Short mmCIF file of C-alpha atoms in Angstrom, two decimals:
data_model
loop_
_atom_site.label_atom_id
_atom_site.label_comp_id
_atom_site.label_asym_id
_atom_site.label_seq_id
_atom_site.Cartn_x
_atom_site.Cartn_y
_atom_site.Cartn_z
CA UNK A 23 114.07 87.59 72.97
CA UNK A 24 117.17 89.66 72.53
CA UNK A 25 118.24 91.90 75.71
CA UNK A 26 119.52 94.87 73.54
CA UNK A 27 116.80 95.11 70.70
CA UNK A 28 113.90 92.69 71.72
CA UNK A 29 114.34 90.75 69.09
CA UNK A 30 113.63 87.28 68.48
CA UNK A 31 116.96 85.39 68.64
CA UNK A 32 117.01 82.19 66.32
CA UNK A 33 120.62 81.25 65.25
CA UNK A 34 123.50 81.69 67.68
CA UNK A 35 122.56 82.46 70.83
CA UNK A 36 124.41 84.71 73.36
CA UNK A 37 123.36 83.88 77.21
CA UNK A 38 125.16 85.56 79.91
CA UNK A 39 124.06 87.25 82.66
CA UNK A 40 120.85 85.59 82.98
CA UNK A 41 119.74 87.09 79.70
CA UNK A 42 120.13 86.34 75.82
CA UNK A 43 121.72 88.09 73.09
CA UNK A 44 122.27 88.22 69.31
CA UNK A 45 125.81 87.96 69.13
CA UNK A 46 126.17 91.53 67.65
CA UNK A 47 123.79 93.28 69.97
CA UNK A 48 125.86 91.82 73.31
CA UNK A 49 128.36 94.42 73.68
CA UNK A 50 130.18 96.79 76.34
CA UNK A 51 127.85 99.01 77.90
CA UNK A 52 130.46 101.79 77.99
CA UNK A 53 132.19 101.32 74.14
CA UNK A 54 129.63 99.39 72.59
CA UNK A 55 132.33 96.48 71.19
CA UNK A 56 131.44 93.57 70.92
CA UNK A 57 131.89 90.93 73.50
CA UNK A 58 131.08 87.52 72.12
CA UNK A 59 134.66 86.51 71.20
CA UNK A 60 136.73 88.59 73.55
CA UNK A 61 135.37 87.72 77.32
CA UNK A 62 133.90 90.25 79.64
CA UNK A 63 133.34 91.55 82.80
CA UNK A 64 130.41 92.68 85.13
CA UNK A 65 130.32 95.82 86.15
CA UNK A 66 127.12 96.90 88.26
CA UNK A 67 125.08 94.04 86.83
CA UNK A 68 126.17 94.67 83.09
CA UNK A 69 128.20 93.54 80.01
CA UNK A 70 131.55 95.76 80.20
CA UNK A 71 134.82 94.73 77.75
CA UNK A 72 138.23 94.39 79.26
CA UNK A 73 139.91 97.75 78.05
CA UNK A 74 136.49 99.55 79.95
CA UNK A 75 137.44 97.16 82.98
CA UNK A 76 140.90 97.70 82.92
CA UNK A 77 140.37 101.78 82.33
CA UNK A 78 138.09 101.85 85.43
CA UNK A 79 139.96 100.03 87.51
CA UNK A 80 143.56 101.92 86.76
CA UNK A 81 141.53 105.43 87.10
CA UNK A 82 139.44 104.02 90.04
CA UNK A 83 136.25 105.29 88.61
CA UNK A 84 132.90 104.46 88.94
CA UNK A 85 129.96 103.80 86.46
CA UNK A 86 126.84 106.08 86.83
CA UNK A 87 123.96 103.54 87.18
CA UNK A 88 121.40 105.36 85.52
CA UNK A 89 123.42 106.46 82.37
CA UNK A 90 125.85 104.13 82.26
CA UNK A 91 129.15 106.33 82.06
CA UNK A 92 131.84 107.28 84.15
CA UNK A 93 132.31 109.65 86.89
CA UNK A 94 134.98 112.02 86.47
CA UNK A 95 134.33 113.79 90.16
CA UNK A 96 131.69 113.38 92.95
CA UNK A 97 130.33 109.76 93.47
CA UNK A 98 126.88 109.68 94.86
CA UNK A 99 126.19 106.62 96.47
CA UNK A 100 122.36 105.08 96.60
CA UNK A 101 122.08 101.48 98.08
CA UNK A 102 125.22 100.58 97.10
CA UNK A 103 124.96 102.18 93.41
CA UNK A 104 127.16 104.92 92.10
CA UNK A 105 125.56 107.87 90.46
CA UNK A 106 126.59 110.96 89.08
CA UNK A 107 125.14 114.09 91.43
CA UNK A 108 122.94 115.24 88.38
CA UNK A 109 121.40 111.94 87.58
CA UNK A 110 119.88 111.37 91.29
CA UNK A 111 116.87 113.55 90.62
CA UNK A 112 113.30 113.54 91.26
CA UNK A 113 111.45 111.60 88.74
CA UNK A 114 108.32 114.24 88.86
CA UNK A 115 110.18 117.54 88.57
CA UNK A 116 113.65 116.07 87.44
CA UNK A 117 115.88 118.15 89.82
CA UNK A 118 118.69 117.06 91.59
CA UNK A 119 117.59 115.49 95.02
CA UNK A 120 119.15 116.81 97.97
CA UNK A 121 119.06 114.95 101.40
CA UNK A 122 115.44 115.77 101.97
CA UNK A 123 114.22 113.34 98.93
CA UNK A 124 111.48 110.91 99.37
CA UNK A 125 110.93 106.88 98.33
CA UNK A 126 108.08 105.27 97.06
CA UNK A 127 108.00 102.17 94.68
CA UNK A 128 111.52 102.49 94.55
CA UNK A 129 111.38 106.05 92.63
CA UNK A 130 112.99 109.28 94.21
CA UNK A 131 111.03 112.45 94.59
CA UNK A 132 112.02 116.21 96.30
CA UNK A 133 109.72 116.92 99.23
CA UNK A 134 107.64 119.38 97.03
CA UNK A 135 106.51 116.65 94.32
CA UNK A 136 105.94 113.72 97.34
CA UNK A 137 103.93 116.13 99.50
CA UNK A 138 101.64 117.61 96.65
CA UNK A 139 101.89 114.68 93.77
CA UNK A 140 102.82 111.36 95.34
CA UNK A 141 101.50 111.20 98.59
CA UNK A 142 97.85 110.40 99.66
CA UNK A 143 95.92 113.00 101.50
CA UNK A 144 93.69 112.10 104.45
CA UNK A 145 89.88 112.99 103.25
CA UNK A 146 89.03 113.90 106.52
CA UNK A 147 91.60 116.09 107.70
CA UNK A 148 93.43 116.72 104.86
CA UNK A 149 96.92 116.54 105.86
CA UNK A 150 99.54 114.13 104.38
CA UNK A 151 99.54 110.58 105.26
CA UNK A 152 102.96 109.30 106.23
CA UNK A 153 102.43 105.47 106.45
CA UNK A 154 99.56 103.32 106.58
CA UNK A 155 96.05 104.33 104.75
CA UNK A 156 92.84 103.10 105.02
CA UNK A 157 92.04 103.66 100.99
CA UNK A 158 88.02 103.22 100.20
CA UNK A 159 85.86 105.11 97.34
CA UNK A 160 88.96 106.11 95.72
CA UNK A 161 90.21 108.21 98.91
CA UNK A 162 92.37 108.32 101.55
CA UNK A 163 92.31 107.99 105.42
CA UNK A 164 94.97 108.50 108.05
CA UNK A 165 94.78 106.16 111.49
CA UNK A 166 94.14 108.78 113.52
CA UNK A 167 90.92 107.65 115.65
CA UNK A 168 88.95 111.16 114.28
CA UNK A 169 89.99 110.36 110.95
CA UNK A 170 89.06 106.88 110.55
CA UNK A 171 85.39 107.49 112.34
CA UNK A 172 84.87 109.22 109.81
CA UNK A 173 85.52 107.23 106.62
CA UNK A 174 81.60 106.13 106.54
CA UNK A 175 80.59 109.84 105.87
CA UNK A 176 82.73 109.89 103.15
CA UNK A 177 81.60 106.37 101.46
CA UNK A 178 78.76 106.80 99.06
CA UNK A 179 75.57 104.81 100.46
CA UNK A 180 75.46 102.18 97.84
CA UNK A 181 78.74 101.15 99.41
CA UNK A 182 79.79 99.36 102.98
CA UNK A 183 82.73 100.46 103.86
#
């Protein structure tokens, strides 16, 4: 299957960075030209053409890793990934995260969205759990000795818990 389009690739075959190609759909991330006959480089894990190499490395810019072009100012730096400021936002609510923003499943929310979407809530005392859950009957428990005591209320009576 084709990288680009997901197409079935029968003919020449393109394989380069662990993935195949059509030879017309393996081209620079940045320009889009094609890259079968001319060589390439990687640039964070993708296909880029020499002038896009050559441009970034004379300018000493960086490539935005979620939208693939470059940054003209501020470089915001995730695990060793550039981003643009405006593209490192919460994937609930979609605004930019500021130094409060939370992790789960490798996804990036604001405080707001983790403490009232994403997070679990204890069933017993109802406050945020930060960690470690037991989970049972489709709910929530903290470890907090109160908490967990009182998971077999909370279990319907068909169930062992």
């Amino acid at each position: 299957m084709c990288f680009t389009c997901g197409g079935w690739v029968i003919g020449r075959v393109i394989e380069a960075l662990d993935v195949k190609w059509h030879p017309e759909c393996f081209g620079c991330y940045m320009c889009g030209a094609e890259l079968c006959e001319n060589g390439f480089f990687k640039h964070n894990g993708r296909p880029i053409c020499i002038d896009c190499h050559d441009l970034l490395k004379k300018k000493k810019k960086y490539i935005c890793n979620k939208c693939f072009t470059p940054i003209e100012e501020f470089v915001l730096w995730y695990l060793k990934e550039s981003y643009h400021p405006y593209h490192f936002s919460c994937q609930n609510c979609y605004k930019p995260l500021d130094n409060k923003y939370k992790e789960k499943d490798n996804q990036f929310y604001c405080q707001l969205c983790f403490d009232t979407v994403i997070q679990d809530v204890c069933a017993a005392c109802k406050k945020a759990i930060d960690g470690r859950a037991i989970k049972a009957a489709s709910k929530a428990w903290c470890l907090s000795t109160s908490c967990v005591t009182n998971v077999s209320d909370h279990c319907p009576e068909t169930s062992s818990c």
